[in-house]
Amino acid sequence: MTVRVPCFVGRHVFQDLIRAQRGYFRNFAVHARQAASKGAVAQARGSDYEDRVRSLQERGDLDRCYPSWPPSEARRRLISLHSLRQKFDRSLQANGIADETLQIHGRVVSRRMAGSKLVFYDIEDTGESPHPRIQIMCNYRSMADHVKDQDDFKATCQMLRPGDYIGVLGRPEKSSKGELRVLAQELPMLLSPCLHQLPDQITDEETVSRRSHLRMRMDPQFLRNVKLRSKVEEELAVLLKRRGMVQVRTPILASHASGAAAEPFETGSKALSGEKLALRIAPELFLKRLMVGGMTKIFEIGPAFRNEGIDALHNPEFTICEFYLEAARLDDLMRDTEKLFSELQDEIFSYLQRSGAETPHMPSLQGQYPELHFCATLEREIAKAINGYRLPDLMDPTAADELRALYGRLSFDLPSGPTLPRLLDDLCKRFIEPLCERPTWITHHPAVLSPLAKSFDSEGQRISARAELFVNGQELVNCYEEENSPFKQRSKFLQQLKFHEEAGGGEEMPIGASSRFKSGIDESYIEALEWGMPPTGGWGCGMDRLIMLFAGATNIRDVLPFGNLKNVAAMGKPWRT
């Protein structure tokens, strides 16, 4: 995360602004830090905020506390805290001082008064990883020519407190103990005051939910997660490009949403005379149109939207990565996933070590992962409760009735709209997914669960050429050999539409459904297949869950910069009374 640096002003303005601030700060009383609680945050935005703003207003224009910076003539001296440490940590000896004067900036972390003529500040730059920190020493004797008097020095130094953003002109030096610091040659300049008293920590749910900016300041792990998100997406894209794939962008707004079973968000367009549009629920069908068009090694990392519930693993707005490869069989996809995640884990662990962060306690992604066949595993697990249990022929019209009867025998509550796909999906959640704490493939899904995948006969059932990777009991990857026959794809879409009608309809649209066509299915995608899509392997990964894995997070909001949709919506509600 980078820090924005404002525009530039001359050095004389820098000095004038420092002197203009001294009167207000001379009488400023530093508040004791409050314990982390909802009340503490409320007080920080109440009396302390009002006191500081009132004092600023008494001094005149508030803009004087928000100057453009750095001064134009000081740009050549500007150096980041990270570069400062790299340059002088080894080159300076104890009690040594550099010949050059440099301009630095950062957020005040702490302040220590050592009498009336000596003040120490610690500032840090959270834009670097790890966050570099440097001590600033302000000695009245060394800057007497730049201040009016000792009272001016004391008042200006007292005005800076933790949370303030400051600029400092000074010379790097090392203490007698060999600690690098900067000896200020002029009084530090306030670039942006923190108008609230920072709590020691944040524990109340409202602040965590509604103020991500404050959470980032107070929770280093949350800030690391946000940066880690960028790194994971970047490294995954690099690894896919090394495999010869081309990164593409497909539409987010479309005439209808398709490619997954989900309820879409709908909107309209003035440019299209109010025509109803939908936010995409998956980029899949657009990407496969590109395969038809001749782009045979492609991937996309981007947002998708599903008008569904919110929990620890789901958010209506999420990020997905999908890639499609010509002539890739299911085994190819599985083995390449294992290599891809092995390389990604190595890269991310190396990044975490370089940035000074701890590596998470997570399963190893190295090597080949075990495989569980859906039907065989389900029969084995159910047989532990019902001796000798065998699944019915899942293509038989009576299969759903037999599974509903099974729920009665197991004393399970039926899922809502208990169609054959929903029953099988629910049984998988109950019996198979809990077996997948370590990285594990679930394969040989019943064909009714995978209408976009090719299918074949195996183990006495109609099976799809599909594999799902689970880690810690959570789905991470879904891949399959894509159905490229327009005839079979039409049949499978119509079957999904029938299941939807059996469930009583509802807002959630089945895969391949579209109300824009009389048939009720996405005829535009069928038409694209009629032009010939090569044999294709498709792969999808939920990026948020992948980032959660590397961050050691258990809630999706902890890897989203502004939390989940509830948090984002709450940000727009008033909090000042």
XYZ file of C-alpha atoms in Angstrom:
577
model
C 0.000 0.000 0.000
C 1.529 3.292 -1.085
C 1.111 6.643 0.672
C 0.015 9.555 -1.509
C 2.357 12.552 -1.337
C 0.665 15.932 -1.969
C 1.867 18.736 -4.250
C 4.901 20.906 -3.574
C 5.539 24.298 -1.968
C 8.662 26.362 -1.321
C 10.897 25.968 1.737
C 10.014 29.401 3.120
C 6.395 28.317 3.350
C 7.591 25.239 5.265
C 9.225 27.456 7.916
C 6.346 29.962 8.077
C 3.802 27.234 8.665
C 5.805 25.787 11.542
C 5.922 29.159 13.267
C 2.226 29.818 12.601
C 1.277 26.611 14.422
C 3.233 27.267 17.637
C 0.603 29.377 19.456
C -2.139 26.773 19.242
C 0.081 23.934 20.325
C 1.608 25.752 23.279
C -1.632 25.286 25.221
C -2.535 21.861 23.808
C -2.990 19.229 26.529
C -2.042 15.708 25.502
C -4.824 13.258 26.349
C -4.045 9.915 27.945
C -4.612 6.989 25.642
C -7.954 5.309 26.125
C -8.497 1.588 26.584
C -9.755 -0.170 23.481
C -13.528 -0.183 23.677
C -16.529 1.227 21.929
C -16.650 4.022 24.477
C -13.013 4.906 23.865
C -13.574 5.244 20.139
C -16.702 7.303 20.761
C -14.748 9.631 23.046
C -11.961 9.897 20.464
C -14.449 11.215 17.910
C -16.149 13.367 20.519
C -14.411 15.611 23.000
C -10.843 15.061 21.798
C -11.816 15.642 18.178
C -13.757 18.780 19.022
C -10.967 20.157 21.213
C -8.350 19.739 18.548
C -10.448 21.110 15.710
C -11.479 24.075 17.845
C -7.847 24.832 18.651
C -6.909 24.635 14.990
C -9.718 26.979 14.044
C -8.581 29.472 16.665
C -5.289 29.712 14.806
C -7.010 30.566 11.540
C -7.156 28.621 8.310
C -7.241 24.862 8.852
C -5.510 24.413 5.501
C -2.245 25.441 7.169
C -2.176 22.033 8.818
C -2.465 20.321 5.438
C 0.305 21.854 3.316
C 1.464 20.664 -0.051
C 4.658 18.729 0.434
C 7.594 18.203 -0.086
C 9.051 21.620 -0.822
C 10.102 21.825 -4.460
C 13.776 22.431 -3.698
C 13.800 19.497 -1.277
C 12.630 16.883 -3.757
C 16.169 15.850 -4.571
C 16.755 15.213 -0.865
C 13.618 13.130 -0.419
C 14.277 9.559 0.680
C 12.024 6.786 1.965
C 12.608 5.286 5.398
C 13.373 1.946 3.768
C 16.031 3.508 1.510
C 17.415 5.484 4.437
C 17.993 2.305 6.420
C 19.466 0.492 3.457
C 21.913 3.317 2.839
C 23.070 4.119 6.383
C 22.494 1.071 8.601
C 25.916 -0.320 7.642
C 27.805 2.703 6.339
C 27.590 4.736 9.572
C 29.551 3.784 12.659
C 28.438 4.359 16.267
C 28.453 8.109 17.073
C 28.844 8.812 13.359
C 26.829 11.392 11.430
C 26.227 11.615 7.684
C 27.412 14.581 5.635
C 24.181 14.932 3.689
C 20.876 16.448 4.761
C 17.796 14.483 3.727
C 14.032 14.938 3.726
C 11.911 12.110 5.191
C 8.279 11.654 6.115
C 6.154 9.200 8.036
C 3.499 8.579 10.647
C 4.303 9.370 14.293
C 4.198 6.180 16.340
C 5.463 7.505 19.649
C 6.823 10.650 21.285
C 9.157 10.987 24.262
C 10.049 14.287 25.939
C 13.495 14.348 27.559
C 13.307 17.676 29.314
C 12.426 20.969 27.666
C 15.143 20.921 25.003
C 15.165 17.345 23.727
C 12.321 15.388 22.093
C 12.339 11.987 20.404
C 9.788 10.747 17.881
C 9.454 7.357 16.248
C 7.948 7.494 12.783
C 7.147 4.641 10.404
C 6.205 4.076 6.787
C 3.485 1.443 6.412
C 3.829 1.578 2.639
C 6.914 -0.658 2.810
C 7.195 -4.275 3.928
C 8.386 -4.737 6.581
C 7.294 -1.352 7.924
C 10.530 0.623 8.415
C 10.704 2.761 11.538
C 13.201 5.486 12.402
C 13.781 7.680 15.433
C 13.827 11.467 15.045
C 15.825 13.489 17.573
C 14.852 17.137 17.975
C 17.518 19.018 19.951
C 16.832 22.701 20.654
C 20.548 23.523 20.607
C 21.002 22.161 17.077
C 18.094 24.094 15.592
C 18.112 27.342 17.577
C 18.521 29.333 14.349
C 15.237 27.944 13.017
C 12.971 28.630 16.009
C 11.944 31.845 17.717
C 12.837 30.715 21.243
C 12.672 27.746 23.586
C 8.939 28.208 24.130
C 8.468 28.061 20.372
C 10.463 24.811 20.289
C 8.503 23.269 23.149
C 5.074 24.266 21.811
C 5.812 22.949 18.334
C 7.146 19.643 19.637
C 4.186 19.189 21.961
C 1.771 19.579 19.097
C 2.899 16.369 17.385
C 1.326 13.210 18.700
C 0.904 9.587 17.603
C -1.107 9.357 14.424
C 0.128 12.640 12.944
C 1.886 12.581 9.599
C 5.048 14.690 9.584
C 7.962 15.720 7.397
C 11.492 16.073 8.737
C 14.642 17.680 7.354
C 17.745 16.267 9.029
C 20.978 14.286 8.966
C 21.221 10.540 9.617
C 23.390 9.614 12.583
C 24.063 6.692 14.884
C 23.852 6.765 18.643
C 26.581 5.445 20.903
C 24.689 2.136 20.905
C 24.758 1.990 17.107
C 21.064 2.799 16.607
C 20.275 4.721 13.416
C 18.251 7.907 13.834
C 17.828 11.312 12.189
C 18.992 14.528 13.842
C 16.409 17.132 12.822
C 17.869 20.414 11.583
C 14.516 22.145 11.575
C 11.353 21.570 13.551
C 9.288 18.715 12.104
C 6.480 19.908 9.893
C 2.928 18.768 10.456
C 1.627 17.472 7.134
C -1.653 15.973 8.274
C -2.856 15.849 11.881
C -4.746 12.920 13.334
C -7.805 14.618 14.805
C -8.762 11.652 16.976
C -7.027 10.104 19.955
C -5.806 6.676 18.888
C -6.920 3.818 21.150
C -4.354 1.251 22.253
C -6.269 -1.451 20.390
C -9.655 -2.071 18.821
C -12.010 -4.671 20.225
C -15.515 -3.344 19.608
C -17.307 -4.826 16.618
C -18.609 -1.509 15.271
C -15.140 -0.079 14.736
C -13.860 -3.298 13.197
C -16.850 -3.386 10.858
C -17.169 0.252 9.849
C -13.705 1.798 9.960
C -11.243 -0.249 7.955
C -8.910 2.767 7.799
C -8.626 2.784 11.586
C -8.381 -0.988 11.754
C -5.426 -0.895 9.353
C -3.686 1.662 11.572
C -4.228 -0.346 14.758
C -4.071 -3.945 13.484
C -0.784 -4.708 11.682
C -2.015 -8.173 10.706
C -4.999 -6.734 8.849
C -2.742 -4.351 6.945
C -0.412 -7.268 6.111
C -3.412 -9.232 4.815
C -4.361 -6.409 2.452
C -0.823 -6.285 1.086
C -0.663 -10.071 0.914
C -3.764 -10.023 -1.254
C -1.953 -7.956 -3.866
C 1.074 -10.258 -3.710
C -0.932 -13.477 -4.138
C -2.807 -12.101 -7.147
C 0.421 -10.797 -8.659
C 2.361 -14.050 -8.191
C -0.478 -16.212 -9.509
C -0.685 -14.058 -12.641
C 3.090 -14.332 -13.117
C 2.992 -18.125 -12.792
C 0.147 -18.421 -15.295
C 1.924 -16.156 -17.772
C 5.042 -18.320 -17.471
C 2.849 -21.164 -18.693
C 2.139 -19.200 -21.857
C -1.298 -17.898 -20.866
C -2.636 -14.507 -21.904
C -4.425 -12.387 -19.318
C -7.758 -11.006 -20.542
C -10.646 -8.897 -19.291
C -14.259 -9.864 -19.936
C -17.438 -7.814 -19.331
C -18.811 -7.312 -15.832
C -22.134 -5.938 -17.099
C -24.062 -8.169 -19.492
C -27.536 -8.704 -20.859
C -27.973 -11.684 -18.532
C -25.953 -13.562 -15.916
C -24.883 -17.115 -16.618
C -22.119 -19.596 -15.878
C -23.140 -20.548 -12.341
C -26.223 -21.323 -10.269
C -26.798 -18.048 -8.443
C -29.084 -15.050 -8.127
C -27.587 -12.067 -9.962
C -27.563 -8.373 -9.127
C -29.579 -6.472 -11.728
C -29.332 -2.901 -12.928
C -30.135 -0.841 -16.019
C -28.385 1.391 -18.528
C -29.496 4.843 -19.658
C -27.350 4.351 -22.754
C -29.540 1.368 -23.667
C -32.871 3.053 -22.935
C -33.134 1.449 -19.520
C -32.521 -2.082 -20.752
C -32.128 -4.459 -17.826
C -28.569 -5.677 -17.264
C -26.946 -8.023 -14.761
C -23.584 -8.062 -13.020
C -21.749 -11.218 -13.955
C -21.877 -14.161 -11.575
C -18.872 -15.770 -13.311
C -16.647 -14.914 -16.291
C -16.757 -18.516 -17.554
C -19.004 -18.282 -20.612
C -17.280 -15.136 -21.866
C -13.890 -16.823 -21.556
C -15.087 -19.873 -23.452
C -16.331 -17.602 -26.229
C -12.735 -16.391 -26.487
C -11.663 -20.027 -26.838
C -14.046 -20.308 -29.778
C -12.500 -17.147 -31.198
C -8.997 -18.636 -31.200
C -7.500 -17.533 -27.855
C -6.578 -20.972 -26.591
C -4.499 -20.161 -23.477
C -6.226 -17.499 -21.416
C -6.885 -16.475 -17.838
C -8.662 -13.738 -15.930
C -8.476 -12.504 -12.341
C -11.408 -10.284 -11.574
C -14.612 -9.638 -9.629
C -17.862 -11.562 -9.691
C -21.161 -10.802 -7.974
C -23.818 -13.086 -6.521
C -26.866 -11.814 -4.666
C -26.548 -14.332 -1.870
C -25.855 -14.542 1.852
C -22.805 -13.420 3.821
C -20.814 -15.663 6.137
C -17.212 -16.444 7.022
C -16.531 -17.869 3.552
C -18.934 -15.963 1.303
C -19.352 -12.353 0.235
C -21.674 -11.149 -2.556
C -18.718 -9.407 -4.201
C -15.699 -11.659 -4.561
C -12.646 -12.249 -6.740
C -12.190 -15.262 -8.959
C -9.390 -16.576 -11.164
C -10.273 -18.720 -14.151
C -8.082 -20.143 -16.895
C -8.831 -22.194 -20.017
C -6.424 -24.350 -22.007
C -6.835 -26.073 -25.320
C -6.402 -29.876 -25.264
C -6.082 -30.119 -21.472
C -7.537 -33.260 -19.863
C -8.674 -33.481 -16.264
C -5.469 -35.201 -15.143
C -3.473 -32.396 -16.774
C -5.443 -29.795 -14.847
C -5.003 -31.609 -11.538
C -1.261 -32.143 -11.910
C -0.703 -28.564 -13.098
C -2.721 -27.253 -10.139
C -0.447 -29.152 -7.749
C 2.656 -27.697 -9.407
C 1.106 -24.231 -9.549
C 0.190 -24.174 -5.858
C 3.528 -25.655 -4.858
C 5.337 -22.829 -6.660
C 2.894 -20.254 -5.310
C 3.394 -21.429 -1.723
C 7.167 -21.171 -2.128
C 6.869 -17.629 -3.516
C 4.445 -16.419 -0.847
C 6.402 -17.949 2.046
C 9.558 -16.293 0.711
C 7.715 -12.959 0.500
C 6.409 -13.316 4.066
C 9.900 -14.052 5.361
C 11.362 -11.033 3.533
C 8.646 -8.789 4.929
C 9.231 -9.993 8.485
C 5.808 -11.651 8.799
C 5.187 -15.089 10.248
C 4.258 -17.879 7.852
C 0.758 -19.195 8.571
C -0.009 -22.600 10.013
C -1.405 -24.159 6.859
C -1.209 -27.533 5.114
C 1.668 -28.104 2.748
C 0.687 -27.661 -0.893
C 3.690 -29.654 -2.117
C 3.449 -32.996 -3.927
C 0.502 -34.886 -5.357
C -2.791 -34.661 -3.475
C -4.972 -37.667 -2.541
C -8.181 -38.235 -4.465
C -11.690 -39.177 -3.312
C -14.230 -40.482 -5.809
C -17.549 -38.822 -5.067
C -19.942 -41.778 -5.347
C -17.603 -44.437 -3.904
C -16.669 -42.230 -0.938
C -20.274 -41.256 -0.265
C -21.354 -44.917 -0.254
C -18.501 -45.845 2.076
C -19.286 -43.093 4.576
C -23.056 -43.696 4.573
C -22.412 -47.434 5.002
C -20.925 -46.633 8.406
C -24.464 -45.739 9.495
C -26.423 -48.030 7.135
C -24.595 -51.272 6.553
C -24.061 -52.138 2.891
C -25.616 -48.934 1.545
C -25.393 -48.332 -2.226
C -26.459 -45.245 -4.140
C -29.307 -45.635 -6.627
C -28.744 -45.140 -10.342
C -28.603 -41.348 -10.331
C -29.893 -41.123 -13.896
C -33.053 -43.013 -12.934
C -36.182 -40.846 -12.531
C -36.717 -42.300 -9.033
C -33.223 -41.371 -7.767
C -34.369 -38.197 -5.983
C -37.154 -40.087 -4.188
C -34.683 -42.724 -2.999
C -32.293 -40.066 -1.663
C -35.122 -38.289 0.130
C -35.968 -41.600 1.769
C -32.305 -41.937 2.761
C -32.578 -38.641 4.661
C -35.394 -40.144 6.688
C -33.302 -43.185 7.533
C -30.419 -40.955 8.620
C -32.737 -38.560 10.528
C -31.402 -35.627 8.483
C -33.406 -32.518 7.615
C -33.958 -32.153 3.893
C -32.391 -29.151 2.161
C -34.770 -26.558 0.731
C -36.107 -27.537 -2.682
C -34.727 -31.089 -2.367
C -34.004 -31.834 -6.023
C -31.462 -34.463 -7.004
C -28.562 -31.965 -7.402
C -29.334 -30.268 -4.074
C -29.559 -33.589 -2.249
C -26.236 -34.779 -3.660
C -24.565 -31.452 -2.891
C -25.850 -31.560 0.683
C -24.677 -35.156 1.176
C -21.246 -34.156 -0.093
C -21.069 -31.361 2.483
C -22.050 -33.770 5.255
C -19.925 -36.800 4.385
C -17.100 -35.988 1.943
C -15.923 -32.419 2.481
C -15.077 -32.976 6.194
C -12.528 -35.583 5.027
C -10.552 -32.911 3.184
C -8.536 -31.096 5.837
C -5.306 -31.650 3.932
C -5.317 -30.799 0.203
C -7.628 -33.394 -1.367
C -9.299 -33.826 -4.736
C -12.957 -34.823 -4.986
C -13.531 -36.357 -8.417
C -16.080 -38.426 -10.343
C -19.017 -36.169 -9.467
C -22.463 -37.248 -10.659
C -23.154 -35.672 -14.035
C -26.260 -33.837 -12.750
C -23.978 -31.657 -10.587
C -21.829 -30.426 -13.478
C -23.807 -29.317 -16.547
C -20.846 -27.444 -18.072
C -18.524 -30.457 -17.924
C -18.165 -33.455 -20.198
C -19.600 -36.689 -18.792
C -18.930 -40.410 -19.070
C -19.993 -43.727 -17.535
C -17.980 -45.055 -14.597
C -18.626 -47.056 -11.434
C -22.173 -47.764 -12.576
C -23.053 -44.048 -12.684
C -23.039 -41.197 -15.185
C -20.017 -39.191 -14.063
C -18.629 -35.746 -14.969
C -15.032 -35.045 -15.916
C -14.666 -32.739 -12.945
C -12.367 -32.303 -9.952
C -12.689 -30.049 -6.910
C -9.723 -29.267 -4.661
C -10.522 -28.883 -0.976
C -8.153 -27.581 1.703
C -9.134 -27.305 5.361
C -12.534 -28.650 4.385
C -13.169 -25.709 2.029
C -13.457 -25.720 -1.743
C -10.540 -23.912 -3.332
C -10.459 -25.036 -6.986
C -13.057 -26.357 -9.406
C -11.883 -27.690 -12.751
C -13.242 -29.853 -15.536
C -13.100 -30.849 -19.137
C -15.500 -28.409 -20.751
C -18.571 -29.619 -22.584
C -18.051 -28.373 -26.140
C -20.921 -30.161 -27.896
C -23.767 -27.671 -28.495
C -26.193 -30.604 -28.598
C -25.220 -32.061 -25.229
C -24.870 -28.605 -23.702
C -28.436 -27.756 -24.699
C -29.690 -31.004 -23.163
C -27.819 -30.377 -19.909
C -29.088 -26.788 -19.659
C -32.670 -27.983 -20.152
C -32.155 -30.624 -17.453
C -30.985 -27.921 -15.018
C -34.040 -25.839 -15.892
C -36.243 -28.822 -15.066
C -34.545 -29.250 -11.680
C -35.129 -25.548 -11.018
C -38.842 -25.914 -11.734
C -39.029 -28.991 -9.479
C -37.541 -26.927 -6.652
C -40.359 -24.402 -7.018
C -38.384 -21.809 -8.953
C -36.931 -18.956 -6.947
C -34.533 -16.105 -7.600
C -31.466 -18.337 -7.929
C -31.090 -19.098 -11.607
C -29.768 -22.510 -12.674
C -26.613 -22.808 -14.741
C -27.287 -21.894 -18.359
C -30.701 -20.323 -17.703
C -31.779 -17.097 -19.398
C -35.221 -15.540 -19.475
C -34.245 -13.615 -22.613
C -34.838 -16.669 -24.772
C -38.104 -18.574 -25.259
C -36.357 -21.850 -24.439
C -35.374 -20.464 -21.031
C -31.704 -21.253 -21.607
C -28.704 -19.243 -22.827
C -29.101 -19.689 -26.583
C -26.325 -17.160 -27.279
C -23.778 -19.460 -25.620
C -25.143 -22.503 -27.471
C -24.766 -20.549 -30.715
C -21.132 -19.744 -29.847
C -20.422 -23.461 -29.364
C -21.876 -24.136 -32.799
C -18.837 -22.398 -34.276
C -16.577 -25.010 -32.729
C -14.831 -24.783 -29.358
C -11.689 -26.933 -29.229
C -11.357 -29.608 -26.510
C -10.782 -27.427 -23.466
C -9.812 -27.780 -19.838
C -11.242 -25.104 -17.536
C -10.103 -24.094 -14.045
C -11.518 -21.737 -11.415
C -10.198 -20.632 -8.026
C -11.785 -18.408 -5.386
C -9.055 -15.856 -4.769
C -10.441 -14.679 -1.441
C -10.236 -18.184 0.028
C -6.763 -18.683 -1.408
C -5.633 -15.457 0.266
C -7.326 -16.547 3.512
C -5.252 -19.721 3.386
C -1.957 -17.834 3.078
C -3.016 -15.217 5.636
C -4.157 -17.779 8.196
C -7.535 -15.969 8.267
C -10.810 -17.656 9.169
C -13.188 -14.929 7.929
C -13.310 -13.547 4.403
C -13.716 -9.987 5.685
C -10.205 -10.174 7.154
C -8.670 -10.311 3.654
C -10.912 -7.667 2.064
C -9.633 -4.065 2.455
C -13.086 -2.820 3.447
C -14.548 -6.013 4.832
C -17.649 -7.760 3.555
C -20.736 -6.159 2.043
C -22.283 -5.517 5.473
C -19.184 -3.558 6.478
C -19.142 -1.583 3.230
C -22.835 -0.708 3.536
C -22.376 0.362 7.181
C -19.656 2.830 6.187
C -22.296 5.012 4.557
C -24.373 5.330 7.715
C -23.888 8.422 9.923
C -21.954 7.962 13.156
C -21.585 11.522 14.424
C -24.469 12.773 16.542
